[in-house]
PDB file of N, CA and C in Angstrom:
ATOM      1  N   MET A   1     -35.606  64.589 195.014  1.00  0.00           N
ATOM      2  CA  MET A   1     -36.207  63.550 194.187  1.00  0.00           C
ATOM      3  C   MET A   1     -35.088  62.767 193.519  1.00  0.00           C
ATOM      4  N   SER A   2     -35.098  61.443 193.652  1.00  0.00           N
ATOM      5  CA  SER A   2     -34.039  60.625 193.081  1.00  0.00           C
ATOM      6  C   SER A   2     -34.218  60.470 191.574  1.00  0.00           C
ATOM      7  N   VAL A   3     -33.179  59.946 190.942  1.00  0.00           N
ATOM      8  CA  VAL A   3     -33.224  59.689 189.500  1.00  0.00           C
ATOM      9  C   VAL A   3     -34.366  58.747 189.175  1.00  0.00           C
ATOM     10  N   VAL A   4     -34.551  57.730 190.018  1.00  0.00           N
ATOM     11  CA  VAL A   4     -35.608  56.744 189.786  1.00  0.00           C
ATOM     12  C   VAL A   4     -36.975  57.413 189.868  1.00  0.00           C
ATOM     13  N   GLU A   5     -37.174  58.287 190.846  1.00  0.00           N
ATOM     14  CA  GLU A   5     -38.459  58.961 190.984  1.00  0.00           C
ATOM     15  C   GLU A   5     -38.723  59.881 189.797  1.00  0.00           C
ATOM     16  N   ARG A   6     -37.682  60.607 189.348  1.00  0.00           N
ATOM     17  CA  ARG A   6     -37.868  61.487 188.197  1.00  0.00           C
ATOM     18  C   ARG A   6     -38.208  60.687 186.952  1.00  0.00           C
ATOM     19  N   SER A   7     -37.500  59.565 186.754  1.00  0.00           N
ATOM     20  CA  SER A   7     -37.719  58.786 185.543  1.00  0.00           C
ATOM     21  C   SER A   7     -39.061  58.061 185.568  1.00  0.00           C
ATOM     22  N   SER A   8     -39.629  57.820 186.759  1.00  0.00           N
ATOM     23  CA  SER A   8     -40.898  57.109 186.821  1.00  0.00           C
ATOM     24  C   SER A   8     -42.053  57.991 186.381  1.00  0.00           C
ATOM     25  N   GLN A   9     -41.825  59.300 186.284  1.00  0.00           N
ATOM     26  CA  GLN A   9     -42.871  60.198 185.819  1.00  0.00           C
ATOM     27  C   GLN A   9     -43.074  60.075 184.312  1.00  0.00           C
ATOM     28  N   ALA A  10     -42.061  59.607 183.602  1.00  0.00           N
ATOM     29  CA  ALA A  10     -42.169  59.378 182.171  1.00  0.00           C
ATOM     30  C   ALA A  10     -42.690  57.964 181.946  1.00  0.00           C
ATOM     31  N   LYS A  11     -43.046  57.668 180.696  1.00  0.00           N
ATOM     32  CA  LYS A  11     -43.542  56.334 180.374  1.00  0.00           C
ATOM     33  C   LYS A  11     -42.440  55.302 180.576  1.00  0.00           C
ATOM     34  N   ALA A  12     -42.726  54.272 181.338  1.00  0.00           N
ATOM     35  CA  ALA A  12     -41.745  53.228 181.634  1.00  0.00           C
ATOM     36  C   ALA A  12     -41.582  52.285 180.448  1.00  0.00           C
ATOM     37  N   VAL A  13     -40.383  51.777 180.295  1.00  0.00           N
ATOM     38  CA  VAL A  13     -40.092  50.774 179.272  1.00  0.00           C
ATOM     39  C   VAL A  13     -39.522  49.548 179.969  1.00  0.00           C
ATOM     40  N   VAL A  14     -39.606  48.412 179.323  1.00  0.00           N
ATOM     41  CA  VAL A  14     -39.118  47.159 179.887  1.00  0.00           C
ATOM     42  C   VAL A  14     -37.682  46.937 179.444  1.00  0.00           C
ATOM     43  N   ILE A  15     -36.831  46.563 180.406  1.00  0.00           N
ATOM     44  CA  ILE A  15     -35.454  46.167 180.112  1.00  0.00           C
ATOM     45  C   ILE A  15     -35.288  44.759 180.665  1.00  0.00           C
ATOM     46  N   ASN A  16     -34.981  43.814 179.807  1.00  0.00           N
ATOM     47  CA  ASN A  16     -34.816  42.420 180.241  1.00  0.00           C
ATOM     48  C   ASN A  16     -33.346  42.120 180.469  1.00  0.00           C
ATOM     49  N   LEU A  17     -33.064  41.424 181.559  1.00  0.00           N
ATOM     50  CA  LEU A  17     -31.703  41.027 181.881  1.00  0.00           C
ATOM     51  C   LEU A  17     -31.676  39.558 182.265  1.00  0.00           C
ATOM     52  N   ARG A  18     -30.565  38.909 182.005  1.00  0.00           N
ATOM     53  CA  ARG A  18     -30.345  37.550 182.477  1.00  0.00           C
ATOM     54  C   ARG A  18     -29.197  37.612 183.474  1.00  0.00           C
ATOM     55  N   ALA A  19     -29.365  36.929 184.590  1.00  0.00           N
ATOM     56  CA  ALA A  19     -28.335  36.917 185.627  1.00  0.00           C
ATOM     57  C   ALA A  19     -28.266  35.538 186.253  1.00  0.00           C
ATOM     58  N   GLN A  20     -27.137  35.253 186.858  1.00  0.00           N
ATOM     59  CA  GLN A  20     -26.986  34.019 187.613  1.00  0.00           C
ATOM     60  C   GLN A  20     -27.834  34.132 188.884  1.00  0.00           C
ATOM     61  N   HIS A  21     -28.260  32.998 189.400  1.00  0.00           N
ATOM     62  CA  HIS A  21     -29.063  32.973 190.612  1.00  0.00           C
ATOM     63  C   HIS A  21     -28.327  33.682 191.762  1.00  0.00           C
ATOM     64  N   SER A  22     -27.040  33.428 191.882  1.00  0.00           N
ATOM     65  CA  SER A  22     -26.257  34.054 192.955  1.00  0.00           C
ATOM     66  C   SER A  22     -26.180  35.578 192.783  1.00  0.00           C
ATOM     67  N   GLN A  23     -26.142  36.041 191.533  1.00  0.00           N
ATOM     68  CA  GLN A  23     -26.116  37.481 191.285  1.00  0.00           C
ATOM     69  C   GLN A  23     -27.435  38.124 191.711  1.00  0.00           C
ATOM     70  N   ARG A  24     -28.540  37.461 191.364  1.00  0.00           N
ATOM     71  CA  ARG A  24     -29.848  37.984 191.752  1.00  0.00           C
ATOM     72  C   ARG A  24     -29.987  38.018 193.264  1.00  0.00           C
ATOM     73  N   GLU A  25     -29.515  36.985 193.928  1.00  0.00           N
ATOM     74  CA  GLU A  25     -29.591  36.960 195.397  1.00  0.00           C
ATOM     75  C   GLU A  25     -28.803  38.113 196.013  1.00  0.00           C
ATOM     76  N   LEU A  26     -27.619  38.359 195.491  1.00  0.00           N
ATOM     77  CA  LEU A  26     -26.800  39.456 195.998  1.00  0.00           C
ATOM     78  C   LEU A  26     -27.493  40.801 195.777  1.00  0.00           C
ATOM     79  N   ILE A  27     -28.042  41.008 194.598  1.00  0.00           N
ATOM     80  CA  ILE A  27     -28.771  42.242 194.289  1.00  0.00           C
ATOM     81  C   ILE A  27     -29.967  42.389 195.212  1.00  0.00           C
ATOM     82  N   ASP A  28     -30.697  41.307 195.412  1.00  0.00           N
ATOM     83  CA  ASP A  28     -31.869  41.346 196.300  1.00  0.00           C
ATOM     84  C   ASP A  28     -31.470  41.692 197.734  1.00  0.00           C
ATOM     85  N   ARG A  29     -30.371  41.131 198.199  1.00  0.00           N
ATOM     86  CA  ARG A  29     -29.909  41.436 199.559  1.00  0.00           C
ATOM     87  C   ARG A  29     -29.554  42.909 199.696  1.00  0.00           C
ATOM     88  N   ALA A  30     -28.843  43.432 198.715  1.00  0.00           N
ATOM     89  CA  ALA A  30     -28.446  44.844 198.757  1.00  0.00           C
ATOM     90  C   ALA A  30     -29.666  45.754 198.677  1.00  0.00           C
ATOM     91  N   ALA A  31     -30.609  45.419 197.807  1.00  0.00           N
ATOM     92  CA  ALA A  31     -31.836  46.221 197.687  1.00  0.00           C
ATOM     93  C   ALA A  31     -32.607  46.200 199.001  1.00  0.00           C
ATOM     94  N   SER A  32     -32.649  45.048 199.639  1.00  0.00           N
ATOM     95  CA  SER A  32     -33.344  44.911 200.909  1.00  0.00           C
ATOM     96  C   SER A  32     -32.711  45.787 201.989  1.00  0.00           C
ATOM     97  N   VAL A  33     -31.388  45.804 202.025  1.00  0.00           N
ATOM     98  CA  VAL A  33     -30.673  46.640 202.995  1.00  0.00           C
ATOM     99  C   VAL A  33     -31.050  48.107 202.806  1.00  0.00           C
ATOM    100  N   LEU A  34     -31.209  48.526 201.559  1.00  0.00           N
ATOM    101  CA  LEU A  34     -31.565  49.917 201.271  1.00  0.00           C
ATOM    102  C   LEU A  34     -33.066  50.170 201.345  1.00  0.00           C
ATOM    103  N   GLY A  35     -33.842  49.101 201.519  1.00  0.00           N
ATOM    104  CA  GLY A  35     -35.292  49.252 201.597  1.00  0.00           C
ATOM    105  C   GLY A  35     -35.923  49.631 200.275  1.00  0.00           C
ATOM    106  N   THR A  36     -35.390  49.094 199.191  1.00  0.00           N
ATOM    107  CA  THR A  36     -35.907  49.404 197.859  1.00  0.00           C
ATOM    108  C   THR A  36     -36.164  48.114 197.089  1.00  0.00           C
ATOM    109  N   SER A  37     -36.801  48.230 195.970  1.00  0.00           N
ATOM    110  CA  SER A  37     -37.081  47.050 195.144  1.00  0.00           C
ATOM    111  C   SER A  37     -35.851  46.679 194.321  1.00  0.00           C
ATOM    112  N   ARG A  38     -35.851  45.444 193.830  1.00  0.00           N
ATOM    113  CA  ARG A  38     -34.769  44.994 192.953  1.00  0.00           C
ATOM    114  C   ARG A  38     -34.672  45.905 191.731  1.00  0.00           C
ATOM    115  N   SER A  39     -35.804  46.214 191.112  1.00  0.00           N
ATOM    116  CA  SER A  39     -35.790  47.054 189.909  1.00  0.00           C
ATOM    117  C   SER A  39     -35.222  48.436 190.200  1.00  0.00           C
ATOM    118  N   ASP A  40     -35.697  49.067 191.270  1.00  0.00           N
ATOM    119  CA  ASP A  40     -35.195  50.400 191.605  1.00  0.00           C
ATOM    120  C   ASP A  40     -33.698  50.362 191.915  1.00  0.00           C
ATOM    121  N   PHE A  41     -33.269  49.346 192.641  1.00  0.00           N
ATOM    122  CA  PHE A  41     -31.853  49.203 192.965  1.00  0.00           C
ATOM    123  C   PHE A  41     -31.021  49.060 191.698  1.00  0.00           C
ATOM    124  N   MET A  42     -31.464  48.202 190.787  1.00  0.00           N
ATOM    125  CA  MET A  42     -30.702  47.964 189.558  1.00  0.00           C
ATOM    126  C   MET A  42     -30.679  49.198 188.669  1.00  0.00           C
ATOM    127  N   ILE A  43     -31.807  49.885 188.567  1.00  0.00           N
ATOM    128  CA  ILE A  43     -31.852  51.090 187.733  1.00  0.00           C
ATOM    129  C   ILE A  43     -30.949  52.168 188.323  1.00  0.00           C
ATOM    130  N   GLU A  44     -31.047  52.393 189.629  1.00  0.00           N
ATOM    131  CA  GLU A  44     -30.212  53.406 190.282  1.00  0.00           C
ATOM    132  C   GLU A  44     -28.730  53.076 190.099  1.00  0.00           C
ATOM    133  N   SER A  45     -28.362  51.806 190.266  1.00  0.00           N
ATOM    134  CA  SER A  45     -26.966  51.392 190.112  1.00  0.00           C
ATOM    135  C   SER A  45     -26.491  51.555 188.668  1.00  0.00           C
ATOM    136  N   ALA A  46     -27.330  51.167 187.728  1.00  0.00           N
ATOM    137  CA  ALA A  46     -26.966  51.282 186.313  1.00  0.00           C
ATOM    138  C   ALA A  46     -26.839  52.748 185.905  1.00  0.00           C
ATOM    139  N   LEU A  47     -27.732  53.601 186.401  1.00  0.00           N
ATOM    140  CA  LEU A  47     -27.654  55.025 186.076  1.00  0.00           C
ATOM    141  C   LEU A  47     -26.379  55.650 186.637  1.00  0.00           C
ATOM    142  N   ARG A  48     -26.028  55.286 187.861  1.00  0.00           N
ATOM    143  CA  ARG A  48     -24.802  55.804 188.469  1.00  0.00           C
ATOM    144  C   ARG A  48     -23.591  55.378 187.636  1.00  0.00           C
ATOM    145  N   ALA A  49     -23.560  54.115 187.238  1.00  0.00           N
ATOM    146  CA  ALA A  49     -22.444  53.615 186.424  1.00  0.00           C
ATOM    147  C   ALA A  49     -22.401  54.314 185.066  1.00  0.00           C
ATOM    148  N   ALA A  50     -23.560  54.515 184.445  1.00  0.00           N
ATOM    149  CA  ALA A  50     -23.618  55.183 183.145  1.00  0.00           C
ATOM    150  C   ALA A  50     -23.129  56.628 183.246  1.00  0.00           C
ATOM    151  N   GLU A  51     -23.549  57.321 184.302  1.00  0.00           N
ATOM    152  CA  GLU A  51     -23.089  58.701 184.498  1.00  0.00           C
ATOM    153  C   GLU A  51     -21.580  58.746 184.673  1.00  0.00           C
ATOM    154  N   ASN A  52     -21.029  57.808 185.445  1.00  0.00           N
ATOM    155  CA  ASN A  52     -19.581  57.776 185.644  1.00  0.00           C
ATOM    156  C   ASN A  52     -18.838  57.535 184.342  1.00  0.00           C
ATOM    157  N   VAL A  53     -19.339  56.642 183.512  1.00  0.00           N
ATOM    158  CA  VAL A  53     -18.707  56.374 182.220  1.00  0.00           C
ATOM    159  C   VAL A  53     -18.701  57.642 181.380  1.00  0.00           C
ATOM    160  N   LEU A  54     -19.844  58.314 181.325  1.00  0.00           N
ATOM    161  CA  LEU A  54     -19.937  59.512 180.501  1.00  0.00           C
ATOM    162  C   LEU A  54     -19.099  60.661 181.060  1.00  0.00           C
ATOM    163  N   LEU A  55     -19.018  60.772 182.379  1.00  0.00           N
ATOM    164  CA  LEU A  55     -18.210  61.829 182.983  1.00  0.00           C
ATOM    165  C   LEU A  55     -16.717  61.571 182.828  1.00  0.00           C
ATOM    166  N   ASP A  56     -16.339  60.325 182.619  1.00  0.00           N
ATOM    167  CA  ASP A  56     -14.930  59.980 182.461  1.00  0.00           C
ATOM    168  C   ASP A  56     -14.423  60.162 181.031  1.00  0.00           C
ATOM    169  N   GLN A  57     -15.268  60.593 180.144  1.00  0.00           N
ATOM    170  CA  GLN A  57     -14.856  60.754 178.758  1.00  0.00           C
ATOM    171  C   GLN A  57     -13.783  61.828 178.645  1.00  0.00           C
ATOM    172  N   VAL A  58     -12.750  61.547 177.895  1.00  0.00           N
ATOM    173  CA  VAL A  58     -11.643  62.471 177.733  1.00  0.00           C
ATOM    174  C   VAL A  58     -11.901  63.422 176.572  1.00  0.00           C
ATOM    175  N   PHE A  59     -12.503  62.937 175.527  1.00  0.00           N
ATOM    176  CA  PHE A  59     -12.733  63.740 174.335  1.00  0.00           C
ATOM    177  C   PHE A  59     -14.156  64.259 174.309  1.00  0.00           C
ATOM    178  N   PHE A  60     -14.310  65.515 173.952  1.00  0.00           N
ATOM    179  CA  PHE A  60     -15.630  66.097 173.823  1.00  0.00           C
ATOM    180  C   PHE A  60     -15.582  67.156 172.735  1.00  0.00           C
ATOM    181  N   ASN A  61     -16.723  67.400 172.124  1.00  0.00           N
ATOM    182  CA  ASN A  61     -16.807  68.352 171.024  1.00  0.00           C
ATOM    183  C   ASN A  61     -17.351  69.680 171.508  1.00  0.00           C
ATOM    184  N   LEU A  62     -16.713  70.758 171.046  1.00  0.00           N
ATOM    185  CA  LEU A  62     -17.175  72.101 171.373  1.00  0.00           C
ATOM    186  C   LEU A  62     -17.243  72.914 170.094  1.00  0.00           C
ATOM    187  N   ASP A  63     -18.205  73.823 170.040  1.00  0.00           N
ATOM    188  CA  ASP A  63     -18.206  74.746 168.908  1.00  0.00           C
ATOM    189  C   ASP A  63     -17.052  75.730 169.105  1.00  0.00           C
ATOM    190  N   GLU A  64     -16.742  76.487 168.083  1.00  0.00           N
ATOM    191  CA  GLU A  64     -15.558  77.358 168.107  1.00  0.00           C
ATOM    192  C   GLU A  64     -15.593  78.363 169.255  1.00  0.00           C
ATOM    193  N   ALA A  65     -16.728  78.998 169.488  1.00  0.00           N
ATOM    194  CA  ALA A  65     -16.824  80.009 170.545  1.00  0.00           C
ATOM    195  C   ALA A  65     -16.630  79.378 171.933  1.00  0.00           C
ATOM    196  N   THR A  66     -17.247  78.240 172.148  1.00  0.00           N
ATOM    197  CA  THR A  66     -17.110  77.568 173.436  1.00  0.00           C
ATOM    198  C   THR A  66     -15.691  77.075 173.639  1.00  0.00           C
ATOM    199  N   TYR A  67     -15.064  76.593 172.563  1.00  0.00           N
ATOM    200  CA  TYR A  67     -13.673  76.156 172.654  1.00  0.00           C
ATOM    201  C   TYR A  67     -12.762  77.317 173.045  1.00  0.00           C
ATOM    202  N   GLN A  68     -12.993  78.485 172.465  1.00  0.00           N
ATOM    203  CA  GLN A  68     -12.188  79.663 172.802  1.00  0.00           C
ATOM    204  C   GLN A  68     -12.349  80.027 174.274  1.00  0.00           C
ATOM    205  N   GLN A  69     -13.572  79.979 174.780  1.00  0.00           N
ATOM    206  CA  GLN A  69     -13.815  80.262 176.202  1.00  0.00           C
ATOM    207  C   GLN A  69     -13.109  79.229 177.078  1.00  0.00           C
ATOM    208  N   PHE A  70     -13.180  77.986 176.676  1.00  0.00           N
ATOM    209  CA  PHE A  70     -12.557  76.898 177.431  1.00  0.00           C
ATOM    210  C   PHE A  70     -11.043  77.070 177.500  1.00  0.00           C
ATOM    211  N   THR A  71     -10.409  77.302 176.358  1.00  0.00           N
ATOM    212  CA  THR A  71      -8.951  77.451 176.347  1.00  0.00           C
ATOM    213  C   THR A  71      -8.519  78.714 177.090  1.00  0.00           C
ATOM    214  N   GLU A  72      -9.308  79.765 177.008  1.00  0.00           N
ATOM    215  CA  GLU A  72      -8.975  80.988 177.753  1.00  0.00           C
ATOM    216  C   GLU A  72      -9.032  80.734 179.261  1.00  0.00           C
ATOM    217  N   ALA A  73     -10.032  79.986 179.705  1.00  0.00           N
ATOM    218  CA  ALA A  73     -10.136  79.662 181.130  1.00  0.00           C
ATOM    219  C   ALA A  73      -8.963  78.805 181.577  1.00  0.00           C
ATOM    220  N   LEU A  74      -8.505  77.890 180.728  1.00  0.00           N
ATOM    221  CA  LEU A  74      -7.350  77.064 181.069  1.00  0.00           C
ATOM    222  C   LEU A  74      -6.058  77.880 181.117  1.00  0.00           C
ATOM    223  N   GLU A  75      -5.922  78.800 180.181  1.00  0.00           N
ATOM    224  CA  GLU A  75      -4.702  79.602 180.097  1.00  0.00           C
ATOM    225  C   GLU A  75      -4.658  80.717 181.138  1.00  0.00           C
ATOM    226  N   ASN A  76      -5.805  81.161 181.622  1.00  0.00           N
ATOM    227  CA  ASN A  76      -5.870  82.262 182.577  1.00  0.00           C
ATOM    228  C   ASN A  76      -6.710  81.875 183.788  1.00  0.00           C
ATOM    229  N   PRO A  77      -6.204  80.953 184.596  1.00  0.00           N
ATOM    230  CA  PRO A  77      -6.997  80.539 185.763  1.00  0.00           C
ATOM    231  C   PRO A  77      -7.120  81.695 186.754  1.00  0.00           C
ATOM    232  N   PRO A  78      -8.175  81.677 187.564  1.00  0.00           N
ATOM    233  CA  PRO A  78      -8.323  82.751 188.549  1.00  0.00           C
ATOM    234  C   PRO A  78      -7.196  82.690 189.576  1.00  0.00           C
ATOM    235  N   ALA A  79      -6.863  83.837 190.128  1.00  0.00           N
ATOM    236  CA  ALA A  79      -5.808  83.899 191.139  1.00  0.00           C
ATOM    237  C   ALA A  79      -6.248  83.128 192.382  1.00  0.00           C
ATOM    238  N   ILE A  80      -5.305  82.435 192.979  1.00  0.00           N
ATOM    239  CA  ILE A  80      -5.605  81.670 194.190  1.00  0.00           C
ATOM    240  C   ILE A  80      -5.398  82.590 195.393  1.00  0.00           C
ATOM    241  N   LYS A  81      -6.402  82.684 196.212  1.00  0.00           N
ATOM    242  CA  LYS A  81      -6.327  83.497 197.424  1.00  0.00           C
ATOM    243  C   LYS A  81      -5.313  82.892 198.380  1.00  0.00           C
ATOM    244  N   LYS A  82      -4.661  83.752 199.176  1.00  0.00           N
ATOM    245  CA  LYS A  82      -3.638  83.288 200.116  1.00  0.00           C
ATOM    246  C   LYS A  82      -4.192  82.232 201.070  1.00  0.00           C
ATOM    247  N   ARG A  83      -5.402  82.437 201.533  1.00  0.00           N
ATOM    248  CA  ARG A  83      -5.999  81.499 202.486  1.00  0.00           C
ATOM    249  C   ARG A  83      -6.207  80.111 201.855  1.00  0.00           C
ATOM    250  N   LEU A  84      -6.694  80.110 200.611  1.00  0.00           N
ATOM    251  CA  LEU A  84      -6.886  78.844 199.904  1.00  0.00           C
ATOM    252  C   LEU A  84      -5.548  78.174 199.641  1.00  0.00           C
ATOM    253  N   LEU A  85      -4.563  78.950 199.230  1.00  0.00           N
ATOM    254  CA  LEU A  85      -3.238  78.394 198.972  1.00  0.00           C
ATOM    255  C   LEU A  85      -2.664  77.767 200.236  1.00  0.00           C
ATOM    256  N   ALA A  86      -2.841  78.431 201.380  1.00  0.00           N
ATOM    257  CA  ALA A  86      -2.352  77.884 202.648  1.00  0.00           C
ATOM    258  C   ALA A  86      -3.047  76.570 202.965  1.00  0.00           C
ATOM    259  N   MET A  87      -4.349  76.516 202.726  1.00  0.00           N
ATOM    260  CA  MET A  87      -5.101  75.297 203.006  1.00  0.00           C
ATOM    261  C   MET A  87      -4.631  74.147 202.112  1.00  0.00           C
ATOM    262  N   LEU A  88      -4.333  74.451 200.871  1.00  0.00           N
ATOM    263  CA  LEU A  88      -3.911  73.409 199.934  1.00  0.00           C
ATOM    264  C   LEU A  88      -2.474  72.930 200.188  1.00  0.00           C
ATOM    265  N   THR A  89      -1.641  73.786 200.770  1.00  0.00           N
ATOM    266  CA  THR A  89      -0.239  73.421 200.954  1.00  0.00           C
ATOM    267  C   THR A  89       0.114  73.014 202.373  1.00  0.00           C
ATOM    268  N   ASP A  90      -0.728  73.342 203.347  1.00  0.00           N
ATOM    269  CA  ASP A  90      -0.456  72.961 204.731  1.00  0.00           C
ATOM    270  C   ASP A  90      -0.581  71.444 204.902  1.00  0.00           C
ATOM    271  N   LYS A  91       0.209  70.945 205.832  1.00  0.00           N
ATOM    272  CA  LYS A  91       0.150  69.519 206.157  1.00  0.00           C
ATOM    273  C   LYS A  91      -1.157  69.224 206.882  1.00  0.00           C
ATOM    274  N   ALA A  92      -1.781  68.111 206.558  1.00  0.00           N
ATOM    275  CA  ALA A  92      -3.045  67.721 207.193  1.00  0.00           C
ATOM    276  C   ALA A  92      -2.787  67.416 208.659  1.00  0.00           C
ATOM    277  N   PRO A  93      -3.748  67.713 209.533  1.00  0.00           N
ATOM    278  CA  PRO A  93      -3.546  67.486 210.976  1.00  0.00           C
ATOM    279  C   PRO A  93      -3.244  66.038 211.337  1.00  0.00           C
ATOM    280  N   TRP A  94      -3.713  65.079 210.553  1.00  0.00           N
ATOM    281  CA  TRP A  94      -3.488  63.676 210.871  1.00  0.00           C
ATOM    282  C   TRP A  94      -2.162  63.148 210.319  1.00  0.00           C
ATOM    283  N   GLU A  95      -1.452  63.977 209.601  1.00  0.00           N
ATOM    284  CA  GLU A  95      -0.159  63.525 209.048  1.00  0.00           C
ATOM    285  C   GLU A  95       0.977  63.788 210.012  1.00  0.00           C
TER     286      GLU A  95
END
């Protein structure tokens, strides 16, 4: 189930946007290629962009216990298996 389908189960709200005619045409063409509506295309695109912005955040707040777990995981990473290490250090076949 896509983000748009999940969100359509809740009460919909109106979001108004102003765009240049050429921008709307481009959006409509892309939505058509995907076989979706302009609204669904724009919502899906905006949600993807919003998620990326939030995932790119450098600073985040943790309570003391969670912070301790986080720093311990950073200071004591799991041992890398020989096979994984070989895969990460071997030259790629196309190189």
